[in-house]
Amino acid sequence: MEARIEIVDLRSDTITQPTPKMREAMAIADVGDDVYGEDPSVNKLQEMGADMLGKEAGLFVPSGTMGNLASILAHCNRGDEIILGNLAHTFLYEAGGIAALGGVHSYLIPNLPDGRLSLTDIQQAIRPNDPHMPVTRAVCIENTHNRCGGAALTVEYTQSVADLAHANGLVLHLDGARIFNAAAALNVDPKELTAPVDSVTFCLSKGLCAPVGSIICGSKDFIKRAHRIRKQLGGGMRQAGILAAAGIVALHEIVPHLKEDHERARKLALGLAEISGLIIKPEKPATNMVYLCLSDSVPLNAEQVTRALKDFGVLIGAVGPRHFRLVTHYWIDDQAIEITIRTFEKVLSDLS
Ligand code: TLP
C-alpha cells in the first residue's frame, strides 16, 4: 500500500474548509460595522438562525465556546450554580471559562451513555434555599452529545428537562453545537428540539463548513444581555459580514445534506466492526461520530495507531489511551470511507 498524498481528515468536523460557494459569498458580502449593529450580512444571519430555531433573536459570536460562555454568563450571577453533565463540552473543553470569567459553579451529574442526564439526578442536584449553598440557576444539556457518541437527544426528553427546570425556577441552556445534526438524525424540525429551551448555541463551523462562528438564540431580552457580555469578552467584531456570508450559505446549502454524513458514519462503523481488534461503541452511530477502542488482544496504544494511520494519510483523533473518535463531514466521501477502513486493516495487521 502506497503512502497517500491526499489526506482523509476525520479528526473533527471543525476541520472543514469553506465550500467554493462560501468563498464566493464572502468575497462579495455586504458589510458594515457590527458593533454599531450595521452589518447587513450579520443581521441577516442572526435573523435566519433565530428563525430556524424558533427564537425571538440571535447573536453571532466567534465560537461555540464563546456562545456557551456568553449564554451562561447572561443567565447567572457570580457564585450561582449550573447543573451540567460530567461529559459536557462546557465542562471538559471550554477551559473552565464559566468559572474563570463568570464565577459560575458547576454541579456535575453523570451523563448517561446516550447523552441524557437523569431527571432524578437533576432534581437531586437542585439546591434548597439555604444560605450555605450556591443558588442553582440553570441546567445545561448538549445535543448532539459529543462525548456520548454523537447521540441525539429527543424532543420529548428535552421537553421533560425543560419542565423540570422551569418548575424549579431554573432556565435551560442547550449547547446545540450540532443541533442540525440532531434534527436530521431524528427527522424533526430543529425548532421542535429548541422550543423547550431558554437559550441555545449552535455552530456554523463544524459540519456546516463555515470557517468561523456560532449563533446564540433566545428571547430578545436574553440576547440583549448576551450582547453586552460578548462585548466584555472582546467578541464584538466589526465587518463580520465577511464571515456571516459563509454562515448564510451553510444554513441554506449544507444543513440539507447532513444526513449524508450520518450515513457515511454508519458505513464506516460497519466496515471497522469487521476488523479484528476494534470495538465500535455505539455500534450504530446516531449522527456523524464514530467512537471505537482497541480490544485487549491488540498490543498497541492509541498513539501508535494514530501515528501509523497518519503515515498513510488518514487522520483520526485519539480520545483516550486506547480510544478514538472519527468524525464524518462534508469533505469525506465514500472513497474516503473505504480508504479509512482499508488503512485501519493494514495498520493493525502490520503492527500487531
Ligand atoms: N468541539 C470540538 C473540540 O473542542 C472537542 C470537536 O472537535 O468536537 N460544544 C460542542 C458540543 C463542541 O463539540 C464544541 C467543539 C464546542 C461546543 C465549542 O466550539 P468551538 O470550537 O467553536 O469553540
CSV table of C-alpha atoms and ligand atoms in Angstrom, one decimal:
chain,number,residue,atom,x,y,z
A,1,MET,CA,0.0,0.0,0.0
A,2,GLU,CA,1.4,3.4,-1.1
A,3,ALA,CA,1.6,6.4,1.2
A,4,ARG,CA,-1.3,8.8,0.1
A,5,ILE,CA,-0.8,12.3,-0.9
A,6,GLU,CA,-4.4,13.3,-0.4
A,7,ILE,CA,-5.4,13.4,3.3
A,8,VAL,CA,-8.5,11.9,4.8
A,9,ASP,CA,-9.1,14.0,7.9
A,10,LEU,CA,-11.6,12.5,10.3
A,11,ARG,CA,-10.2,14.2,13.4
A,12,SER,CA,-13.3,16.5,13.6
A,13,ASP,CA,-15.9,18.3,11.6
A,14,THR,CA,-14.3,21.5,12.8
A,15,ILE,CA,-11.5,21.0,10.2
A,16,THR,CA,-14.0,21.5,7.3
A,17,GLN,CA,-12.9,24.1,4.8
A,18,PRO,CA,-15.4,26.6,3.4
A,19,THR,CA,-17.1,25.5,0.1
A,20,PRO,CA,-16.4,27.4,-3.1
A,21,LYS,CA,-19.9,29.0,-2.8
A,22,MET,CA,-19.0,30.2,0.7
A,23,ARG,CA,-15.7,31.8,-0.6
A,24,GLU,CA,-17.7,33.5,-3.4
A,25,ALA,CA,-20.3,34.8,-1.0
A,26,MET,CA,-17.6,36.0,1.4
A,27,ALA,CA,-15.9,37.9,-1.4
A,28,ILE,CA,-19.0,39.9,-2.3
A,29,ALA,CA,-20.6,40.2,1.1
A,30,ASP,CA,-22.3,43.4,2.1
A,31,VAL,CA,-20.6,44.5,5.3
A,32,GLY,CA,-20.8,47.3,7.9
A,33,ASP,CA,-19.7,47.8,11.5
A,34,ASP,CA,-21.4,45.1,13.5
A,35,VAL,CA,-20.5,46.8,16.8
A,36,TYR,CA,-22.9,49.5,15.6
A,37,GLY,CA,-25.3,46.8,14.5
A,38,GLU,CA,-24.8,47.9,11.0
A,39,ASP,CA,-23.6,44.8,9.2
A,40,PRO,CA,-26.4,43.6,6.9
A,41,SER,CA,-24.9,40.2,6.5
A,42,VAL,CA,-24.6,39.6,10.2
A,43,ASN,CA,-28.1,40.9,10.8
A,44,LYS,CA,-29.5,38.6,8.1
A,45,LEU,CA,-27.6,35.6,9.5
A,46,GLN,CA,-28.8,36.3,13.1
A,47,GLU,CA,-32.4,36.5,11.9
A,48,MET,CA,-32.1,33.3,9.9
A,49,GLY,CA,-30.6,31.4,12.8
A,50,ALA,CA,-33.2,32.6,15.2
A,51,ASP,CA,-36.0,31.9,12.7
A,52,MET,CA,-34.7,28.3,12.1
A,53,LEU,CA,-34.7,27.6,15.8
A,54,GLY,CA,-37.9,29.4,16.5
A,55,LYS,CA,-36.5,32.0,18.8
A,56,GLU,CA,-37.0,35.8,19.0
A,57,ALA,CA,-33.4,36.9,18.4
A,58,GLY,CA,-29.9,35.7,17.5
A,59,LEU,CA,-26.4,36.8,18.2
A,60,PHE,CA,-23.3,36.0,16.0
A,61,VAL,CA,-20.3,35.0,18.1
A,62,PRO,CA,-16.8,33.9,17.1
A,63,SER,CA,-17.0,30.4,18.5
A,64,GLY,CA,-19.2,27.8,20.2
A,65,THR,CA,-17.1,28.2,23.3
A,66,MET,CA,-18.0,31.9,23.5
A,67,GLY,CA,-21.6,31.1,22.7
A,68,ASN,CA,-21.9,28.8,25.7
A,69,LEU,CA,-19.9,31.2,27.9
A,70,ALA,CA,-21.9,34.3,27.0
A,71,SER,CA,-25.2,32.4,27.4
A,72,ILE,CA,-24.3,31.0,30.8
A,73,LEU,CA,-23.0,34.4,32.0
A,74,ALA,CA,-26.2,36.0,30.7
A,75,HIS,CA,-28.2,33.6,32.9
A,76,CYS,CA,-26.1,33.6,36.0
A,77,ASN,CA,-24.7,35.9,38.7
A,78,ARG,CA,-21.3,35.2,40.3
A,79,GLY,CA,-21.5,32.3,42.7
A,80,ASP,CA,-24.5,30.8,41.0
A,81,GLU,CA,-24.5,27.2,40.1
A,82,ILE,CA,-25.4,25.3,36.9
A,83,ILE,CA,-26.2,21.6,36.6
A,84,LEU,CA,-24.1,20.0,34.0
A,85,GLY,CA,-23.2,16.6,32.7
A,86,ASN,CA,-19.7,15.3,33.6
A,87,LEU,CA,-19.0,14.7,29.9
A,88,ALA,CA,-20.4,18.1,28.7
A,89,HIS,CA,-18.2,20.0,26.3
A,90,THR,CA,-18.7,23.1,28.5
A,91,PHE,CA,-17.2,21.1,31.5
A,92,LEU,CA,-14.4,19.3,29.6
A,93,TYR,CA,-13.2,21.5,26.8
A,94,GLU,CA,-14.0,25.2,27.4
A,95,ALA,CA,-11.0,25.9,29.7
A,96,GLY,CA,-13.2,26.4,32.7
A,97,GLY,CA,-14.3,29.7,31.3
A,98,ILE,CA,-17.6,29.9,33.2
A,99,ALA,CA,-15.8,29.6,36.5
A,100,ALA,CA,-12.8,31.8,35.5
A,101,LEU,CA,-14.7,34.6,33.9
A,102,GLY,CA,-18.2,34.3,35.4
A,103,GLY,CA,-17.6,32.8,38.9
A,104,VAL,CA,-20.2,30.2,37.9
A,105,HIS,CA,-20.0,26.9,39.9
A,106,SER,CA,-20.7,23.6,38.2
A,107,TYR,CA,-22.7,20.8,39.8
A,108,LEU,CA,-21.8,17.8,37.8
A,109,ILE,CA,-24.0,14.8,37.4
A,110,PRO,CA,-23.2,11.7,35.3
A,111,ASN,CA,-24.1,11.7,31.6
A,112,LEU,CA,-25.9,8.5,30.7
A,113,PRO,CA,-24.3,6.7,27.7
A,114,ASP,CA,-26.9,8.2,25.4
A,115,GLY,CA,-26.0,11.8,26.4
A,116,ARG,CA,-29.0,12.3,28.7
A,117,LEU,CA,-28.9,13.5,32.3
A,118,SER,CA,-31.3,11.5,34.5
A,119,LEU,CA,-34.2,13.6,35.7
A,120,THR,CA,-33.8,12.2,39.2
A,121,ASP,CA,-30.2,13.3,39.3
A,122,ILE,CA,-31.2,16.8,38.1
A,123,GLN,CA,-33.9,17.0,40.7
A,124,GLN,CA,-31.5,15.9,43.4
A,125,ALA,CA,-28.9,18.5,42.3
A,126,ILE,CA,-31.2,21.5,42.7
A,127,ARG,CA,-30.1,23.3,45.9
A,128,PRO,CA,-32.6,24.1,48.6
A,129,ASN,CA,-32.9,27.8,49.6
A,130,ASP,CA,-30.2,27.7,52.1
A,131,PRO,CA,-27.6,30.4,52.7
A,132,HIS,CA,-24.8,27.9,53.0
A,133,MET,CA,-25.3,26.8,49.4
A,134,PRO,CA,-24.9,28.3,45.9
A,135,VAL,CA,-28.1,29.3,44.1
A,136,THR,CA,-29.0,26.8,41.3
A,137,ARG,CA,-29.7,28.9,38.2
A,138,ALA,CA,-29.6,26.7,35.2
A,139,VAL,CA,-29.5,23.2,33.7
A,140,CYS,CA,-27.3,22.7,30.6
A,141,ILE,CA,-27.7,19.9,28.1
A,142,GLU,CA,-25.8,19.1,24.9
A,143,ASN,CA,-27.4,18.0,21.6
A,144,THR,CA,-25.9,16.2,19.8
A,145,HIS,CA,-23.7,14.9,22.6
A,146,ASN,CA,-20.1,14.9,21.5
A,147,ARG,CA,-18.5,12.6,24.1
A,148,CYS,CA,-21.6,10.4,24.2
A,149,GLY,CA,-21.0,9.1,20.7
A,150,GLY,CA,-22.7,12.0,18.9
A,151,ALA,CA,-26.1,10.9,20.4
A,152,ALA,CA,-29.2,12.9,19.6
A,153,LEU,CA,-31.5,13.9,22.5
A,154,THR,CA,-35.2,13.7,21.6
A,155,VAL,CA,-37.8,16.4,21.6
A,156,GLU,CA,-39.7,14.5,24.4
A,157,TYR,CA,-36.5,14.3,26.6
A,158,THR,CA,-35.7,17.9,26.0
A,159,GLN,CA,-39.2,18.9,27.0
A,160,SER,CA,-39.0,16.8,30.2
A,161,VAL,CA,-35.8,18.5,31.3
A,162,ALA,CA,-37.3,21.9,30.5
A,163,ASP,CA,-40.5,21.1,32.5
A,164,LEU,CA,-38.3,20.1,35.5
A,165,ALA,CA,-36.1,23.1,35.2
A,166,HIS,CA,-39.0,25.6,34.8
A,167,ALA,CA,-41.0,24.0,37.6
A,168,ASN,CA,-38.0,24.8,39.9
A,169,GLY,CA,-37.4,28.3,38.6
A,170,LEU,CA,-34.4,27.4,36.5
A,171,VAL,CA,-33.5,28.1,32.9
A,172,LEU,CA,-32.4,25.5,30.4
A,173,HIS,CA,-29.4,26.2,28.2
A,174,LEU,CA,-28.7,23.9,25.2
A,175,ASP,CA,-25.2,23.5,23.8
A,176,GLY,CA,-26.6,22.8,20.3
A,177,ALA,CA,-23.2,23.0,18.5
A,178,ARG,CA,-24.6,20.2,16.2
A,179,ILE,CA,-28.3,20.8,16.7
A,180,PHE,CA,-28.9,20.4,12.9
A,181,ASN,CA,-27.3,17.0,13.0
A,182,ALA,CA,-29.6,16.0,15.9
A,183,ALA,CA,-32.7,17.3,13.9
A,184,ALA,CA,-31.5,15.4,10.8
A,185,ALA,CA,-31.0,12.2,12.7
A,186,LEU,CA,-34.4,12.4,14.5
A,187,ASN,CA,-36.3,13.5,11.4
A,188,VAL,CA,-37.7,16.5,13.2
A,189,ASP,CA,-37.7,20.3,12.6
A,190,PRO,CA,-34.9,21.8,14.6
A,191,LYS,CA,-37.4,24.2,16.1
A,192,GLU,CA,-39.0,21.2,17.9
A,193,LEU,CA,-35.7,20.5,19.6
A,194,THR,CA,-35.2,24.1,20.7
A,195,ALA,CA,-38.8,25.1,21.6
A,196,PRO,CA,-38.4,23.8,25.2
A,197,VAL,CA,-35.1,25.6,25.9
A,198,ASP,CA,-34.5,29.1,27.0
A,199,SER,CA,-31.2,29.6,25.1
A,200,VAL,CA,-29.3,27.6,22.5
A,201,THR,CA,-25.9,28.0,20.9
A,202,PHE,CA,-25.2,26.4,17.5
A,203,CYS,CA,-22.1,26.2,15.5
A,204,LEU,CA,-21.6,27.1,11.8
A,205,SER,CA,-18.0,26.0,11.7
A,206,LYS,CA,-18.5,22.2,12.4
A,207,GLY,CA,-20.4,20.0,10.0
A,208,LEU,CA,-21.8,23.1,8.4
A,209,CYS,CA,-18.4,24.0,6.9
A,210,ALA,CA,-18.3,27.8,7.5
A,211,PRO,CA,-14.9,29.0,8.5
A,212,VAL,CA,-15.9,30.8,11.8
A,213,GLY,CA,-18.8,31.4,14.0
A,214,SER,CA,-21.7,30.3,16.1
A,215,ILE,CA,-25.1,31.8,16.9
A,216,ILE,CA,-26.8,32.2,20.3
A,217,CYS,CA,-30.6,32.2,20.1
A,218,GLY,CA,-33.2,33.1,22.7
A,219,SER,CA,-35.6,35.8,23.8
A,220,LYS,CA,-34.9,39.4,22.9
A,221,ASP,CA,-34.2,40.2,26.5
A,222,PHE,CA,-31.7,37.4,26.9
A,223,ILE,CA,-29.9,38.3,23.6
A,224,LYS,CA,-29.6,41.9,24.8
A,225,ARG,CA,-27.7,40.7,27.9
A,226,ALA,CA,-25.6,38.2,25.9
A,227,HIS,CA,-24.7,41.1,23.5
A,228,ARG,CA,-23.2,43.1,26.3
A,229,ILE,CA,-21.3,40.1,27.6
A,230,ARG,CA,-20.0,39.4,24.1
A,231,LYS,CA,-18.5,42.9,24.1
A,232,GLN,CA,-17.0,42.3,27.5
A,233,LEU,CA,-15.4,39.2,26.2
A,234,GLY,CA,-13.9,41.0,23.3
A,235,GLY,CA,-16.2,39.3,20.8
A,236,GLY,CA,-17.6,42.5,19.2
A,237,MET,CA,-16.5,42.2,15.6
A,238,ARG,CA,-16.5,44.9,13.0
A,239,GLN,CA,-17.1,43.9,9.3
A,240,ALA,CA,-18.0,40.4,10.4
A,241,GLY,CA,-20.4,40.1,7.4
A,242,ILE,CA,-17.4,38.5,5.6
A,243,LEU,CA,-17.8,35.6,8.0
A,244,ALA,CA,-21.6,35.7,8.3
A,245,ALA,CA,-21.9,35.4,4.5
A,246,ALA,CA,-20.4,31.9,4.7
A,247,GLY,CA,-22.8,31.1,7.6
A,248,ILE,CA,-25.8,32.1,5.4
A,249,VAL,CA,-24.6,29.7,2.7
A,250,ALA,CA,-24.1,27.0,5.4
A,251,LEU,CA,-27.7,27.3,6.6
A,252,HIS,CA,-29.1,27.2,3.1
A,253,GLU,CA,-26.9,24.6,1.5
A,254,ILE,CA,-25.2,22.4,4.0
A,255,VAL,CA,-27.9,21.7,6.5
A,256,PRO,CA,-30.0,19.7,4.0
A,257,HIS,CA,-27.0,17.3,3.4
A,258,LEU,CA,-26.1,16.4,7.0
A,259,LYS,CA,-27.8,13.0,6.7
A,260,GLU,CA,-25.2,12.0,4.2
A,261,ASP,CA,-22.5,12.5,6.8
A,262,HIS,CA,-24.6,10.3,9.1
A,263,GLU,CA,-24.9,7.5,6.5
A,264,ARG,CA,-21.2,7.6,5.9
A,265,ALA,CA,-20.5,7.4,9.7
A,266,ARG,CA,-22.7,4.2,9.7
A,267,LYS,CA,-20.8,2.7,6.7
A,268,LEU,CA,-17.5,3.5,8.5
A,269,ALA,CA,-18.7,1.9,11.7
A,270,LEU,CA,-19.9,-1.2,9.9
A,271,GLY,CA,-16.6,-1.6,8.0
A,272,LEU,CA,-14.4,-1.0,11.0
A,273,ALA,CA,-16.5,-3.5,13.0
A,274,GLU,CA,-15.4,-6.2,10.6
A,275,ILE,CA,-11.7,-5.7,11.6
A,276,SER,CA,-10.5,-7.9,14.4
A,277,GLY,CA,-9.2,-5.9,17.4
A,278,LEU,CA,-11.6,-3.0,17.0
A,279,ILE,CA,-14.7,-2.4,19.2
A,280,ILE,CA,-17.2,0.1,17.9
A,281,LYS,CA,-19.3,1.8,20.6
A,282,PRO,CA,-22.1,2.6,20.0
A,283,GLU,CA,-22.2,0.0,17.2
A,284,LYS,CA,-24.6,2.2,15.2
A,285,PRO,CA,-23.6,5.8,15.3
A,286,ALA,CA,-26.6,8.2,15.7
A,287,THR,CA,-25.0,11.1,13.8
A,288,ASN,CA,-21.6,11.9,12.3
A,289,MET,CA,-19.3,10.5,15.0
A,290,VAL,CA,-17.8,7.0,15.3
A,291,TYR,CA,-16.2,6.1,18.6
A,292,LEU,CA,-14.1,3.0,18.9
A,293,CYS,CA,-11.4,1.3,21.0
A,294,LEU,CA,-8.8,-1.3,20.7
A,295,SER,CA,-9.7,-4.7,22.2
A,296,ASP,CA,-7.4,-6.2,24.9
A,297,SER,CA,-5.8,-8.5,22.3
A,298,VAL,CA,-4.2,-5.6,20.5
A,299,PRO,CA,-0.7,-4.9,21.7
A,300,LEU,CA,-0.8,-1.2,20.7
A,301,ASN,CA,-1.9,2.1,22.1
A,302,ALA,CA,-4.0,4.8,20.5
A,303,GLU,CA,-0.9,7.0,19.9
A,304,GLN,CA,0.9,4.2,17.9
A,305,VAL,CA,-2.2,3.6,15.8
A,306,THR,CA,-2.9,7.2,15.0
A,307,ARG,CA,0.7,7.8,14.1
A,308,ALA,CA,0.7,4.8,11.7
A,309,LEU,CA,-2.6,5.8,10.1
A,310,LYS,CA,-1.2,9.3,9.6
A,311,ASP,CA,1.7,7.9,7.6
A,312,PHE,CA,-0.9,6.6,5.2
A,313,GLY,CA,-2.7,9.9,5.1
A,314,VAL,CA,-5.6,9.1,7.5
A,315,LEU,CA,-6.0,11.4,10.4
A,316,ILE,CA,-8.2,10.4,13.4
A,317,GLY,CA,-8.5,11.7,17.0
A,318,ALA,CA,-7.2,9.7,20.0
A,319,VAL,CA,-9.6,10.4,22.9
A,320,GLY,CA,-8.0,8.0,25.5
A,321,PRO,CA,-5.1,5.6,25.8
A,322,ARG,CA,-6.9,3.1,23.6
A,323,HIS,CA,-9.9,5.1,22.3
A,324,PHE,CA,-10.5,7.0,19.1
A,325,ARG,CA,-13.1,9.4,17.6
A,326,LEU,CA,-13.7,9.6,13.8
A,327,VAL,CA,-16.0,12.4,12.6
A,328,THR,CA,-17.5,12.4,9.1
A,329,HIS,CA,-18.3,15.7,7.3
A,330,TYR,CA,-18.8,17.4,4.0
A,331,TRP,CA,-15.4,16.7,2.7
A,332,ILE,CA,-15.5,13.0,3.5
A,333,ASP,CA,-16.8,11.0,0.5
A,334,ASP,CA,-17.5,7.3,0.0
A,335,GLN,CA,-13.9,6.7,-1.2
A,336,ALA,CA,-12.5,8.3,1.9
A,337,ILE,CA,-14.6,5.8,4.0
A,338,GLU,CA,-13.2,2.9,2.0
A,339,ILE,CA,-9.7,4.2,2.3
A,340,THR,CA,-10.0,4.6,6.1
A,341,ILE,CA,-11.3,1.0,6.6
A,342,ARG,CA,-8.6,-0.5,4.4
A,343,THR,CA,-5.9,1.6,6.1
A,344,PHE,CA,-7.0,0.6,9.6
A,345,GLU,CA,-7.0,-3.1,8.5
A,346,LYS,CA,-3.5,-2.8,7.2
A,347,VAL,CA,-2.1,-0.8,10.1
A,348,LEU,CA,-3.5,-3.2,12.7
A,349,SER,CA,-2.3,-6.3,10.8
A,350,ASP,CA,1.2,-4.8,10.2
A,351,LEU,CA,1.7,-3.6,13.8
A,352,SER,CA,0.1,-6.4,15.8
B,1,TLP,N1,-15.8,20.6,19.8
B,1,TLP,C1,-14.5,20.3,19.3
B,1,TLP,C2,-13.4,20.1,20.4
B,1,TLP,O1,-13.4,21.2,21.2
B,1,TLP,C3,-13.6,18.9,21.2
B,1,TLP,C4,-14.6,19.0,18.4
B,1,TLP,O2,-13.7,18.7,17.7
B,1,TLP,O3,-15.7,18.3,18.5
B,1,TLP,N2,-19.9,22.4,22.0
B,1,TLP,C5,-19.7,21.2,21.5
B,1,TLP,C6,-20.6,20.1,21.7
B,1,TLP,C7,-18.5,21.0,20.7
B,1,TLP,O4,-18.3,19.8,20.2
B,1,TLP,C8,-17.6,22.1,20.5
B,1,TLP,C9,-16.3,21.9,19.8
B,1,TLP,C10,-17.9,23.3,21.1
B,1,TLP,C11,-19.1,23.4,21.9
B,1,TLP,C12,-17.0,24.5,21.0
B,1,TLP,O5,-17.0,25.1,19.7
B,1,TLP,P1,-15.8,26.0,19.3
B,1,TLP,O6,-14.7,25.1,18.9
B,1,TLP,O7,-16.3,26.7,18.1
B,1,TLP,O8,-15.4,26.9,20.4
